[in-house]
PDB file of C-alpha atoms in Angstrom:
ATOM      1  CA  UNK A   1      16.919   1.904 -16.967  1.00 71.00           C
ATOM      2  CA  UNK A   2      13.575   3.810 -17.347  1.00 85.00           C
ATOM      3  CA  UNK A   3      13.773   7.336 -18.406  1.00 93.00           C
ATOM      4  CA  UNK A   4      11.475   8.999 -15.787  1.00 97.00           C
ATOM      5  CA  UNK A   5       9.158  12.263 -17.075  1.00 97.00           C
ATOM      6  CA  UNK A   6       6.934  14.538 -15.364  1.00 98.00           C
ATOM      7  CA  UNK A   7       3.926  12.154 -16.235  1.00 98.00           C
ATOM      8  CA  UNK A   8       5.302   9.196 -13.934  1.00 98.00           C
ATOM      9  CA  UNK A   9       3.860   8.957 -10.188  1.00 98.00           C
ATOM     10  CA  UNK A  10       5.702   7.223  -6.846  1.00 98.00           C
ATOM     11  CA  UNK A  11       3.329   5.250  -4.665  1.00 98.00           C
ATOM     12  CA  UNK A  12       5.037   4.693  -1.640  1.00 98.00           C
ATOM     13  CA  UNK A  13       2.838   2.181  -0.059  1.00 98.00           C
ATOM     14  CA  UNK A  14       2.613   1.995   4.196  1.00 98.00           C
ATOM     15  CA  UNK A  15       6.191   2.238   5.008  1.00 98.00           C
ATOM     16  CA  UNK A  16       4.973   3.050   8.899  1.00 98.00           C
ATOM     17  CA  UNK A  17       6.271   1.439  12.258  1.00 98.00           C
ATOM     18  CA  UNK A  18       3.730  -1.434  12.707  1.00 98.00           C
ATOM     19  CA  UNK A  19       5.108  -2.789   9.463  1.00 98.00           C
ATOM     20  CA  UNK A  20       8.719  -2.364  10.278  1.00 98.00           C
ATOM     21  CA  UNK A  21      10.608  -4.762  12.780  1.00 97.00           C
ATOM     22  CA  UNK A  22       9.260  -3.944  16.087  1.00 97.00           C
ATOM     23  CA  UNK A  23       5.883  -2.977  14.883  1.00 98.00           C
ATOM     24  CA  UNK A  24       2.527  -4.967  15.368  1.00 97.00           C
ATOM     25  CA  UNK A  25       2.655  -6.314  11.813  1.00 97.00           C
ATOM     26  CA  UNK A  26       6.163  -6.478  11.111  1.00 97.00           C
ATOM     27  CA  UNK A  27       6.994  -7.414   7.408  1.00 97.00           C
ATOM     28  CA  UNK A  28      10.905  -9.404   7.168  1.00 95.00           C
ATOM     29  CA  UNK A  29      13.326  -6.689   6.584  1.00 96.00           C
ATOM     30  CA  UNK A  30      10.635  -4.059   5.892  1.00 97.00           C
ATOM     31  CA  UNK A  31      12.853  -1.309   6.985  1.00 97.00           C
ATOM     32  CA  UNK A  32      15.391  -1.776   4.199  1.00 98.00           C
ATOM     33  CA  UNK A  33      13.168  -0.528   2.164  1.00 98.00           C
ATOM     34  CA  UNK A  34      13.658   3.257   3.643  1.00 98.00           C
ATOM     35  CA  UNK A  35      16.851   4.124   2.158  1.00 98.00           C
ATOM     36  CA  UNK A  36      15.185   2.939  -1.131  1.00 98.00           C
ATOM     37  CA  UNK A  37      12.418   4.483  -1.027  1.00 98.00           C
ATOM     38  CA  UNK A  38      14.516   7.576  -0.602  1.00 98.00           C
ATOM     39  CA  UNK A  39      16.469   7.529  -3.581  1.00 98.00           C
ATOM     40  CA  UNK A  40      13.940   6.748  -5.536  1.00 98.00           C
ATOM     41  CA  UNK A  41      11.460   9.546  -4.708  1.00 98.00           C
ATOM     42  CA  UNK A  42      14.681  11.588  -5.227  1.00 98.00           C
ATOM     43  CA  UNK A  43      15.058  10.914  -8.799  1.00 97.00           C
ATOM     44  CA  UNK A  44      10.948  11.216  -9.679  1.00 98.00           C
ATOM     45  CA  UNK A  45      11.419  14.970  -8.093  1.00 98.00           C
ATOM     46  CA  UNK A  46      14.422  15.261 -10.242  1.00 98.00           C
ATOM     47  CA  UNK A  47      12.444  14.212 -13.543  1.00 97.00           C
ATOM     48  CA  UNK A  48       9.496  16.215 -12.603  1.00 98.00           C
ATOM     49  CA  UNK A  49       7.434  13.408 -11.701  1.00 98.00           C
ATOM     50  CA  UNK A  50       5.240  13.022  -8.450  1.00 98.00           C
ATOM     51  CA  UNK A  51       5.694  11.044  -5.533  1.00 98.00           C
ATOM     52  CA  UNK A  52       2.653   9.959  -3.396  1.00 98.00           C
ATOM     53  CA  UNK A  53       2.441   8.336  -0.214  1.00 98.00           C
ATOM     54  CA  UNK A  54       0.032   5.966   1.444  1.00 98.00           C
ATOM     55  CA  UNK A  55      -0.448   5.237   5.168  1.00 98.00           C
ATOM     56  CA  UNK A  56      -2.980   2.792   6.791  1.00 98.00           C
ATOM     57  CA  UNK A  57      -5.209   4.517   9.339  1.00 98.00           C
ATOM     58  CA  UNK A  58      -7.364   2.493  11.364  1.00 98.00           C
ATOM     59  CA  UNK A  59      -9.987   3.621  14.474  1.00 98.00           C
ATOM     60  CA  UNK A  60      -9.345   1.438  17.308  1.00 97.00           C
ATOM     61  CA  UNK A  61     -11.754  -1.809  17.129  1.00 97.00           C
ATOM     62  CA  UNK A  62     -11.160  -2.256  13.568  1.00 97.00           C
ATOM     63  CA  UNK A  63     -13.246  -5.269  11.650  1.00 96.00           C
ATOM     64  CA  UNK A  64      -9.680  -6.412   9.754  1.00 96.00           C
ATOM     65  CA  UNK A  65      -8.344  -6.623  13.668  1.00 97.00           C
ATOM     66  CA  UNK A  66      -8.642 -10.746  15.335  1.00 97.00           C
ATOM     67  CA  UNK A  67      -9.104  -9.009  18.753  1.00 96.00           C
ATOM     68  CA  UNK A  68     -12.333  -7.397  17.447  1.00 97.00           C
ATOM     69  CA  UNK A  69     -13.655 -10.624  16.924  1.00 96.00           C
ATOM     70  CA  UNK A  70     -14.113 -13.072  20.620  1.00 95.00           C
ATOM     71  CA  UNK A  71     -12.066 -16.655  19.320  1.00 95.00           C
ATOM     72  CA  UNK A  72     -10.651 -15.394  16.514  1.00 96.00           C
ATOM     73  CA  UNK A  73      -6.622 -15.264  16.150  1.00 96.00           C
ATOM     74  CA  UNK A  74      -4.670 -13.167  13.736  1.00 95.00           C
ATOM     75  CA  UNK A  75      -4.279 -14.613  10.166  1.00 93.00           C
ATOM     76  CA  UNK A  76      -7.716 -16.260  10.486  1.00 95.00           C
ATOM     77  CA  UNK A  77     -10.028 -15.417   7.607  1.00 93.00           C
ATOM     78  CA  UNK A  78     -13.584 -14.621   8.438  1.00 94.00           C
ATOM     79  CA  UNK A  79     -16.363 -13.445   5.661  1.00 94.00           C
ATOM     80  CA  UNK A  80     -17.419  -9.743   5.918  1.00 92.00           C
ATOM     81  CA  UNK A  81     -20.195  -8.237   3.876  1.00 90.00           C
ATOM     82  CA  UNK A  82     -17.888  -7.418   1.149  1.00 91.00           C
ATOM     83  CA  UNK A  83     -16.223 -10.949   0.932  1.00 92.00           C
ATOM     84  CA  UNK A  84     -13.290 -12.703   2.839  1.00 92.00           C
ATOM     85  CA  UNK A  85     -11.416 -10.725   5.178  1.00 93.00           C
ATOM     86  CA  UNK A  86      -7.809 -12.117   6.484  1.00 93.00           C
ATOM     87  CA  UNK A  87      -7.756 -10.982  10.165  1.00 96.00           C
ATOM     88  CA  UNK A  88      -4.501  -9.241  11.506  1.00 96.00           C
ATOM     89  CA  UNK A  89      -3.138  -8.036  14.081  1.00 97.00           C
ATOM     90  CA  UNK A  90      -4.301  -4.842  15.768  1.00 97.00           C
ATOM     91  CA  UNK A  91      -2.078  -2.505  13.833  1.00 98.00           C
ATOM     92  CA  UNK A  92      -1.585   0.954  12.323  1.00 98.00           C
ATOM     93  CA  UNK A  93      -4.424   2.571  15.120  1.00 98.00           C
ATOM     94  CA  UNK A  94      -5.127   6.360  14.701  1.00 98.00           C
ATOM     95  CA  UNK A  95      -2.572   8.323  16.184  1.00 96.00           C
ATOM     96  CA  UNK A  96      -0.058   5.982  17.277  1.00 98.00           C
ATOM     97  CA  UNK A  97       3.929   5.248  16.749  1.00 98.00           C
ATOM     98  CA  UNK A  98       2.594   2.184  15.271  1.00 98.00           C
ATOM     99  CA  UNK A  99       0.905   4.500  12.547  1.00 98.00           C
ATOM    100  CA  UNK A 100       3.657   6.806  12.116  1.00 98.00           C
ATOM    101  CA  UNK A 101       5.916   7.082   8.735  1.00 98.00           C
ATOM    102  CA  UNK A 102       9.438   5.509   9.823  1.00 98.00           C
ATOM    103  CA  UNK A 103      11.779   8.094  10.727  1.00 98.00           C
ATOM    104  CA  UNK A 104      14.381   7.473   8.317  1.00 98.00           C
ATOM    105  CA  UNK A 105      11.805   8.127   5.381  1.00 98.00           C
ATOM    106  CA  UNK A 106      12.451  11.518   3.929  1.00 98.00           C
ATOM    107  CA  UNK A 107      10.117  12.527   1.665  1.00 98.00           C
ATOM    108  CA  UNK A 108       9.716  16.089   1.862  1.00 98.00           C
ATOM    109  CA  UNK A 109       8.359  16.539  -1.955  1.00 98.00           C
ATOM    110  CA  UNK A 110       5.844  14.428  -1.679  1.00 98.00           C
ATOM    111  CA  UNK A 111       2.758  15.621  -2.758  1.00 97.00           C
ATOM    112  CA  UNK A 112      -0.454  14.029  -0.848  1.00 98.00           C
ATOM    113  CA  UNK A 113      -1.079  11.181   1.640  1.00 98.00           C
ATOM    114  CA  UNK A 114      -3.876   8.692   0.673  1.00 98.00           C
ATOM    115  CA  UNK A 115      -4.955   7.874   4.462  1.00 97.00           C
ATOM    116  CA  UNK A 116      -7.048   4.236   3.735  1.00 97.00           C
ATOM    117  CA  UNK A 117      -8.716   1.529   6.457  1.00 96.00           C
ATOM    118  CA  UNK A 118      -9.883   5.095   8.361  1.00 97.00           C
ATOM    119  CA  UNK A 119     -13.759   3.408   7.677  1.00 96.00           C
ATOM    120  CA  UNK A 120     -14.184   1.273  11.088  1.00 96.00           C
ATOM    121  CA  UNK A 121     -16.142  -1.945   9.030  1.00 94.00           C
ATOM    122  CA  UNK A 122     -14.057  -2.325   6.211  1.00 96.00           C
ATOM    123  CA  UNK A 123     -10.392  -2.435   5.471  1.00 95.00           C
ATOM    124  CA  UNK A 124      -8.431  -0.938   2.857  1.00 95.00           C
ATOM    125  CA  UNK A 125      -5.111  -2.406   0.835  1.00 95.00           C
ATOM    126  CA  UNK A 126      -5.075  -0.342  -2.470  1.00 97.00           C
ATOM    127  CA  UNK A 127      -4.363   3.102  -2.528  1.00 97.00           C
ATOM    128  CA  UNK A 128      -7.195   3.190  -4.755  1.00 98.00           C
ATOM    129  CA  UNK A 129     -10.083   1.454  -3.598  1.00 96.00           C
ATOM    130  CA  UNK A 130     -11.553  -0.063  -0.120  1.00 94.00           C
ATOM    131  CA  UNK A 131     -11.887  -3.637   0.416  1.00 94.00           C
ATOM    132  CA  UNK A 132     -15.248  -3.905  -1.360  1.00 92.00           C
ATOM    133  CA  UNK A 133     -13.263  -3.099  -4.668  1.00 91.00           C
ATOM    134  CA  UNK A 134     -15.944  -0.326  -5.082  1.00 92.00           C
ATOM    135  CA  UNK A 135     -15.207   2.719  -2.728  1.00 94.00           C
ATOM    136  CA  UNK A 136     -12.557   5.194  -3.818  1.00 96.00           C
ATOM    137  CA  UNK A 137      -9.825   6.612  -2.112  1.00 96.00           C
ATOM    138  CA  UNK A 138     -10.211   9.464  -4.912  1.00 96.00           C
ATOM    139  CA  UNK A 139      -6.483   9.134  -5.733  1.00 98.00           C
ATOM    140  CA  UNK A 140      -7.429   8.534  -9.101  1.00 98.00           C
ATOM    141  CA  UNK A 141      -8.783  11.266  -9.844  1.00 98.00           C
ATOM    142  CA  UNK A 142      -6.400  12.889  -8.132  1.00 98.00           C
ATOM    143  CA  UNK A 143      -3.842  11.208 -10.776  1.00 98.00           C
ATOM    144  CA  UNK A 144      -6.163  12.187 -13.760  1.00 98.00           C
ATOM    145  CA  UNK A 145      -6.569  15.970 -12.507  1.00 98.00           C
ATOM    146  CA  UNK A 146      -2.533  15.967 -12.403  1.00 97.00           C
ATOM    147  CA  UNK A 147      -1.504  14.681 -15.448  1.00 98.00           C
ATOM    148  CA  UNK A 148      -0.050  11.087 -13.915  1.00 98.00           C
ATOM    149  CA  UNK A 149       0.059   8.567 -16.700  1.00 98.00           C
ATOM    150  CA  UNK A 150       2.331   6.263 -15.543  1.00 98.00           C
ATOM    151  CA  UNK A 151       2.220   5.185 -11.698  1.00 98.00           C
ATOM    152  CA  UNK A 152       5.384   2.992 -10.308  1.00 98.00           C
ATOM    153  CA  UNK A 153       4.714   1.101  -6.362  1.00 98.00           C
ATOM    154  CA  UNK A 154       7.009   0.177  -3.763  1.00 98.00           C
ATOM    155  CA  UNK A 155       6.846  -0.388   0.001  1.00 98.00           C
ATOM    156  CA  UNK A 156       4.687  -2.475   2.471  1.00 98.00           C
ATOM    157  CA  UNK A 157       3.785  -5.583   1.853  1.00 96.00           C
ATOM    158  CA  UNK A 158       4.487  -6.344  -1.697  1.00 97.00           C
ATOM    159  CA  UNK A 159       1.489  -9.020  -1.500  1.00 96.00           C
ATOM    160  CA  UNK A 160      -1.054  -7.083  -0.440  1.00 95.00           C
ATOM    161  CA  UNK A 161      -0.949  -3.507  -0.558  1.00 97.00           C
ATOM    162  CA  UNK A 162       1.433  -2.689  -2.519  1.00 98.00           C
ATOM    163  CA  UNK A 163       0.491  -5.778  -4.968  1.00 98.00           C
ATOM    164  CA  UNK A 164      -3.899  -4.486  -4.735  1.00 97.00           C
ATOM    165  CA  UNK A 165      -2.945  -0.778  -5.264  1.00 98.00           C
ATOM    166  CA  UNK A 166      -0.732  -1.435  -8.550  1.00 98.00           C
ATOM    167  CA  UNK A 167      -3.451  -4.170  -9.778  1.00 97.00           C
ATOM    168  CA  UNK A 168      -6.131  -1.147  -9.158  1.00 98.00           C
ATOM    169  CA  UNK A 169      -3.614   1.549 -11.037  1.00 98.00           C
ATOM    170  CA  UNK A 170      -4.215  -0.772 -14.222  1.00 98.00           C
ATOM    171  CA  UNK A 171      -7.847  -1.267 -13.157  1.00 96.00           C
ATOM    172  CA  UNK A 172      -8.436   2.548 -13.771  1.00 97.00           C
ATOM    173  CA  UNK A 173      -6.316   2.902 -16.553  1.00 97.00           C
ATOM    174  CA  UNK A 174      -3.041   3.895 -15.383  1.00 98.00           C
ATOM    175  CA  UNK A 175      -0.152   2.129 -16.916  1.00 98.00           C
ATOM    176  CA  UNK A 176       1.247   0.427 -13.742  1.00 98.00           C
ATOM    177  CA  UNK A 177       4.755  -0.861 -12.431  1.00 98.00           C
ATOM    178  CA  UNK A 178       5.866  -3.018  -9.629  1.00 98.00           C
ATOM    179  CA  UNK A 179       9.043  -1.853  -8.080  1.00 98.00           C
ATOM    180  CA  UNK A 180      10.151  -5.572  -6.170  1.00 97.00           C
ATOM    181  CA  UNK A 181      13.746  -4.802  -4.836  1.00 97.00           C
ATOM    182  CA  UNK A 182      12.306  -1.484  -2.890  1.00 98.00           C
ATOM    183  CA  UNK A 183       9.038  -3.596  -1.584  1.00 98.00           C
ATOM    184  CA  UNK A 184       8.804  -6.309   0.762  1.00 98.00           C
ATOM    185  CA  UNK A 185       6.642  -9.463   1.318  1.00 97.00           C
ATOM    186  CA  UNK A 186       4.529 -11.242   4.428  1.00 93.00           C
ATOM    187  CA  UNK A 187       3.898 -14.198   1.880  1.00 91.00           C
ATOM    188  CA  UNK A 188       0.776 -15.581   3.956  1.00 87.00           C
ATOM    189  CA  UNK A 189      -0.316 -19.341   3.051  1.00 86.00           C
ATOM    190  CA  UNK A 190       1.037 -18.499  -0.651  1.00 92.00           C
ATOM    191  CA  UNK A 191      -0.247 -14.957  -1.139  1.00 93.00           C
ATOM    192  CA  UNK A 192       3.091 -13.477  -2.888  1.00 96.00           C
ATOM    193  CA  UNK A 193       2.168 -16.200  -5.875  1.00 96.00           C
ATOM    194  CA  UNK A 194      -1.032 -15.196  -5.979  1.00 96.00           C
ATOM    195  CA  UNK A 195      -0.741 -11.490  -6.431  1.00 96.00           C
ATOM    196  CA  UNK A 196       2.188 -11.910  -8.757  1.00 97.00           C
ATOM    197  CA  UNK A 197      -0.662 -14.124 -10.530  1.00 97.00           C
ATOM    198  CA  UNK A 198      -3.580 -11.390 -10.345  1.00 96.00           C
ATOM    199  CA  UNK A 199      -0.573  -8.485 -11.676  1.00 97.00           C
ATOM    200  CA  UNK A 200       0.067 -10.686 -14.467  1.00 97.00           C
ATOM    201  CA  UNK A 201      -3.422 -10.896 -15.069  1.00 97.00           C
ATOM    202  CA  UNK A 202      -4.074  -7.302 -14.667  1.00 97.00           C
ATOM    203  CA  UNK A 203      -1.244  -5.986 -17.037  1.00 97.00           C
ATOM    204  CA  UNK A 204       0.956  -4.982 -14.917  1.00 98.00           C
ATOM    205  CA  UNK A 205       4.584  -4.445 -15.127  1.00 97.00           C
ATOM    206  CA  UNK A 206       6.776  -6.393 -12.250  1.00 97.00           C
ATOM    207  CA  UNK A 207      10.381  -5.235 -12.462  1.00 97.00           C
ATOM    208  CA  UNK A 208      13.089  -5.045  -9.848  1.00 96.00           C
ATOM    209  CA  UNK A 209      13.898  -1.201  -9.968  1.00 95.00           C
ATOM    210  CA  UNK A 210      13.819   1.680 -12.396  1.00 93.00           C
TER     211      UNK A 210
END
């Protein structure tokens, strides 16, 4: 087991309706990761550590959405200005269920919400940075200006932005952890092998829990 200190930051990534079964995106068995997720931002309040969480916030017409583009279908991949964009479903809209934390989550100490995807022509998986790897969310500063040394991720979907977001930790400097048994994967055309590739690559920890 890790011993957890005020210096170590939870990242719970997009646990909202649209990715929960039912919602527009659903991941498999996304929901179990609530109760998880709840336990484990317990014990970072209980060491004194923070706990973070992110939620994808799109304007209606997004570019990342298939319907926003006549012929296209969802999981299609089309090339934006800042590279190749998988297409998806319209999900996570401004202001609706679908972009609502699931009720069970209870998270009262947590600290901030890193809103991301709110830009209408570019989408957003890390926490950290938009889809052009360049724009910042500012939650790393936000980490610096706290004292966070140590950031651990879990949520929805482990191959995308939960995987992007703990690649981006290490990116900035952060040493970074995977949390797989409280995340959850879509797996698209081979995409949970890839990012456990690019994590690898990156430095970053993969472990089941803490």
């Amino acid at each position: 087991m890790v011993t957890l200190c005020a210096s170590d930051l939870l990242v719970l990534v997009d646990i909202q309706n649209d990715f929960c079964p039912g919602g527009a995106l659903a991941v498999a068995d996304g929901d179990a990761v609530v109760p998880l997720a709840n336990e484990l931002a317990r014990r970072f309040h209980a060491a004194g550590g923070g706990v973070v969480l992110t939620q994808d916030w799109h304007p209606p017409g997004h570019s990342s959405f298939a319907n926003s583009h006549p012929g296209a279908k969802p999981f299609d991949a089309i090339q934006l200005d800042y590279g190749e964009q998988t297409l998806w479903p319209a999900h996570c809209v401004q202001g609706t269920r679908g972009a609502e934390f699931h009720a069970g989550l209870d998270v009262p100490m947590a600290s901030l919400v890193v809103r991301k995807g709110f830009r209408p022509g570019i989408d957003s998986y890390s926490a950290f940075f938009e889809n052009d790897r360049r724009t910042p969310t500012g939650l790393a500063g936000y980490c610096r200006e706290r004292g966070f040394a140590r950031l651990f991720f879990a949520g929805l979907a482990t191959d995308f932005c939960v995987a992007y977001s703990a690649e981006d930790a290490a990116r900035c400097g952060f040493a970074s952890v995977l949390l797989t048994g409280s995340s959850r994967a879509i797996d698209l055309h081979g995409s949970l092998e890839a990012a456990m590739a690019r994590l690898s690559a990156a430095g970053v920890t993969v472990v089941e829990t803490v």
